[in-house]
Coordinates of C-alpha atoms in Angstrom, one line a residue:
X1 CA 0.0 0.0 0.0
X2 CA 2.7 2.0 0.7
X3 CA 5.6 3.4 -1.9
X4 CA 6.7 6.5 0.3
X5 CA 8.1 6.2 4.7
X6 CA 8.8 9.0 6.3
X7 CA 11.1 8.8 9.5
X8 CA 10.8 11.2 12.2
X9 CA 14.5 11.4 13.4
X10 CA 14.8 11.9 17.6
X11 CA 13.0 8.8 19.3
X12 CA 12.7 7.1 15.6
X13 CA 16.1 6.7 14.1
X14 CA 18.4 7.7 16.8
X15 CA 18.1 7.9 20.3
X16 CA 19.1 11.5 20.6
X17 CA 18.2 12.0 24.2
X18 CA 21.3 12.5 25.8
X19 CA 22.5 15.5 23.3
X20 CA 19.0 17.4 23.4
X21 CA 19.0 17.3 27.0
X22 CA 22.7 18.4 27.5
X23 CA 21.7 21.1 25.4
X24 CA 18.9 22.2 27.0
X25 CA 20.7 22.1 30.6
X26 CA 23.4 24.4 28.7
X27 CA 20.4 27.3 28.3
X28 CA 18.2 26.7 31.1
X29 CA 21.6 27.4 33.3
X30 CA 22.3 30.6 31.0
X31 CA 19.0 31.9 33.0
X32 CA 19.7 30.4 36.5
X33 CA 17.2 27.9 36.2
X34 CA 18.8 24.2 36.8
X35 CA 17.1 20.4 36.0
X36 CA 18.7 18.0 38.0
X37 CA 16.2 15.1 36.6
X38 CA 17.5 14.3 33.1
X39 CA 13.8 12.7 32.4
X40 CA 11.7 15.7 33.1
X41 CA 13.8 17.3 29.6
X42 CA 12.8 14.0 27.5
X43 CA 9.6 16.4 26.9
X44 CA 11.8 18.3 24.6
X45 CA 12.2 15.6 22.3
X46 CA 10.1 16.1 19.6
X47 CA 8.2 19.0 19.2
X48 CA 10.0 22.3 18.0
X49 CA 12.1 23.9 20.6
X50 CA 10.5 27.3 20.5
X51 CA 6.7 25.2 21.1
X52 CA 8.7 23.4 24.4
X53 CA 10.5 26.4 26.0
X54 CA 7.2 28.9 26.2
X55 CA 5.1 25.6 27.4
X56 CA 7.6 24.0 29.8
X57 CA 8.8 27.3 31.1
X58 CA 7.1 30.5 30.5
X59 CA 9.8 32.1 28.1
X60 CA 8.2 34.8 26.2
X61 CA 9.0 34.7 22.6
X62 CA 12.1 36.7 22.2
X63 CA 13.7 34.6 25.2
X64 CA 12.6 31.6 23.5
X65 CA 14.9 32.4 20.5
X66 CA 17.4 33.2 22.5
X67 CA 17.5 30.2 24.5
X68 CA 17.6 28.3 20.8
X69 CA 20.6 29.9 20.4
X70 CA 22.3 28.6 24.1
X71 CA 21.1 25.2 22.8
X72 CA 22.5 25.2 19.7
X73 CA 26.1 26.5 20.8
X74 CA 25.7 23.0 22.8
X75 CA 24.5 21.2 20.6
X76 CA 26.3 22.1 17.6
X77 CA 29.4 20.8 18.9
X78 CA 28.8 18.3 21.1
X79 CA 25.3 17.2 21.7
X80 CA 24.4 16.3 17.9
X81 CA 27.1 13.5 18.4
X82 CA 25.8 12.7 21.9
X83 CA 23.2 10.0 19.7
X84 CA 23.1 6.6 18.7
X85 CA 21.0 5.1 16.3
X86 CA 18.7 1.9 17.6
X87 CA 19.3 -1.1 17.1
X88 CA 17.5 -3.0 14.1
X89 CA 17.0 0.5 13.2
X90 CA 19.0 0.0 10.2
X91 CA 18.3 -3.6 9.1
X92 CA 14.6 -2.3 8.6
X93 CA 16.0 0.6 6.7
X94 CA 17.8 -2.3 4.2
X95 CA 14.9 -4.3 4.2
X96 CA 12.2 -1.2 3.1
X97 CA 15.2 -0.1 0.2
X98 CA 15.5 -3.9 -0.9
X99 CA 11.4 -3.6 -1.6
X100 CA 11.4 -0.6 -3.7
X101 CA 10.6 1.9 -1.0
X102 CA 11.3 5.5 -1.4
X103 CA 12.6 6.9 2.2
X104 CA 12.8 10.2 3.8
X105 CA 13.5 12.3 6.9
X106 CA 11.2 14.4 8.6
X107 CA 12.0 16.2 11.6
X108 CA 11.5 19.3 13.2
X109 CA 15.1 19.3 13.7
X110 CA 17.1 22.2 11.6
X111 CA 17.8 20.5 8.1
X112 CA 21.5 21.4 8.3
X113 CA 21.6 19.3 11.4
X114 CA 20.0 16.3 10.4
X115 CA 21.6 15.9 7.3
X116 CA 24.5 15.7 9.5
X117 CA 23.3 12.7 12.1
X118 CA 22.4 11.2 9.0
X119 CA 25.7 11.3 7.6
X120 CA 27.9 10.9 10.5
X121 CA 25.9 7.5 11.1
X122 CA 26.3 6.7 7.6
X123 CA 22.5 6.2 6.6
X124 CA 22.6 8.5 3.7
X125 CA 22.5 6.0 1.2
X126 CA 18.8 4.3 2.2
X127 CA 17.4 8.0 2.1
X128 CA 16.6 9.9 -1.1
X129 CA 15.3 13.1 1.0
X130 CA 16.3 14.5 4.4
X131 CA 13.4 17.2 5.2
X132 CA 14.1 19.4 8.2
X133 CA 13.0 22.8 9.8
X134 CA 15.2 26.1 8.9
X135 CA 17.5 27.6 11.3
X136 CA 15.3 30.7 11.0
X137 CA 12.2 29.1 12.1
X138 CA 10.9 28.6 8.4
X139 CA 9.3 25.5 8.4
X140 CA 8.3 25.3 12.1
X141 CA 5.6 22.8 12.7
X142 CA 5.4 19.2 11.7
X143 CA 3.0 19.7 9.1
X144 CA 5.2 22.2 7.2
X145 CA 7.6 20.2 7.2
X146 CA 5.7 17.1 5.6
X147 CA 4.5 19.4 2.8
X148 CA 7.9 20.2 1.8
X149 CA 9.0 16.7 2.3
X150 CA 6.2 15.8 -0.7
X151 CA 6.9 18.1 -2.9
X152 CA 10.8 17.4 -2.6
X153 CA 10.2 13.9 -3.0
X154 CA 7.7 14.2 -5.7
X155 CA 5.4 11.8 -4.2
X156 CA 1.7 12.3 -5.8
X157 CA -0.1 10.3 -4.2
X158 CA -0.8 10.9 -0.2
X159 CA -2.2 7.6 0.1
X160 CA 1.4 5.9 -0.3
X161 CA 2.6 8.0 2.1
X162 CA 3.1 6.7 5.6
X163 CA 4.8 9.0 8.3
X164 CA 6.5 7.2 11.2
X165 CA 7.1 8.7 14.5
X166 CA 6.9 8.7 18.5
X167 CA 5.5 11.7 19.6
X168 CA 2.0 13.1 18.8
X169 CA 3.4 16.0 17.0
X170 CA 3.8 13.4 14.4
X171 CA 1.0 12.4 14.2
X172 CA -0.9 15.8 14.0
X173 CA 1.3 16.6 11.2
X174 CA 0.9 13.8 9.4
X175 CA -3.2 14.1 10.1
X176 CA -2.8 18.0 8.5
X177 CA -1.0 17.0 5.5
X178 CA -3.5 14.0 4.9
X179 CA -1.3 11.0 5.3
X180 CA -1.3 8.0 7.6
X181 CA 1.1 7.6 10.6
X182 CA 2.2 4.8 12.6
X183 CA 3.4 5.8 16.2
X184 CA 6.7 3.9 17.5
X185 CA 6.8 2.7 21.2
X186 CA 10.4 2.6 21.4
X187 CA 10.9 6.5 21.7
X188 CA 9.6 8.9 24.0
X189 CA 5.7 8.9 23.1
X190 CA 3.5 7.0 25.1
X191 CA 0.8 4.5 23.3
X192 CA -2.1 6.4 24.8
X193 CA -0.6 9.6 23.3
X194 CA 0.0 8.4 20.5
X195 CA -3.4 6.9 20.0
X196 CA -5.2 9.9 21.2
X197 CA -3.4 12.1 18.3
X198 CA -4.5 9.6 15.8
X199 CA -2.2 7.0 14.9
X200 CA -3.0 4.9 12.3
X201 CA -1.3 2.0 14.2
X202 CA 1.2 1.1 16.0
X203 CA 4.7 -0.3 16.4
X204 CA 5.9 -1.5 19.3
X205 CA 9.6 -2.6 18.0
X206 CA 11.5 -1.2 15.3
X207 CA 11.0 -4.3 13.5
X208 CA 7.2 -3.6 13.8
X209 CA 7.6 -0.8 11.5
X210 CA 8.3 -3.4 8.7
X211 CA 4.7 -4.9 9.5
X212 CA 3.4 -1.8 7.7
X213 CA 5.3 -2.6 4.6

């Protein structure tokens, strides 16, 4: 049924959680404020940065981007490599190429920086699109982000489409473009979020995700 899979990339491909959350330690401490529980920053995996530092702590817009840019002098250097992809990750990736699938990246990550875990793990060659956000904000919600992952992967059809993902922000998106989305357990969603957002099912392994193929 489907020809096109798009992969989220933090809590899909790679466990990114100890590089976002050294990051985000790095600016909350730029404002005093310190998080001794590394858990209680897995929230910020996911949605867009800006979206989790107003919500999570009251920063009014113009402290928001600034505390982006205390994150990304982190995470630039350091935290991006603080990753690992999961295991079996990349045995499904083989196993979607070997059938004739068409794979892409879609993340509200900054495109510049994805195209870099991508790289640096060496999975560039089972993707023929790495879709991200723009370091300017452009691009900022899920759903903007899957647009411009169709039209740069020339995909016509939306019903061929699947979106796969962990958080519900994934979902949504996919929902607003008018695709399906399976939700992954293995990240840092939870089923019941995931099934409140709308998840057209539901892998509880990564080698679930190939039960969708």
């Amino acid at each position: 049924m489907y020809q096109f899979y798009f992969f989220d990339l933090d809590g899909t491909i790679t466990d990114s959680s100890l590089g976002i959350t050294n990051s985000v330690r790095y600016a909350l401490a730029k404002y005093g404020i310190e998080e001794p529980d590394r858990k209680k920053l897995y929230r910020f995996i996911g949605p867009p940065l800006t979206e989790s530092f107003r919500e999570f702590y009251g920063f009014p817009e113009e402290q928001c981007q600034e505390a982006i840019r205390y994150y990304r002098e982190y995470y630039r250097e350091k935290g991006i490599y603080e990753n690992q992809v999961y295991d079996g990750l990349e045995e499904v990736l083989k196993k979607l190429k070997e059938a004739g699938k068409q794979l892409v990246v879609a993340t509200s990550k900054p495109e510049v920086f994805a195209r870099e875990i991508i790289r640096y793990f060496h999975l560039d060659s089972y993707f023929s699109y790495v879709a991200g956000m723009e370091l300017d904000g452009g691009r900022g919600t899920k759903a903007e982000v899957i647009e411009y992952a169709i039209r740069s992967c020339g995909a016509e059809d939306r019903r061929e489409i699947l979106m796969i993902g962990d958080r519900k922000h994934d979902v949504i998106g996919a929902r607003q473009a008018g695709i399906d989305c399976v939700g992954v357990l293995y990240g840092f969603g939870s089923e019941e979020e995931l099934k409140e957002a709308g998840a057209a099912g539901i892998a509880a392994s990564v080698e679930d995700i190939l039960k969708y193929a």
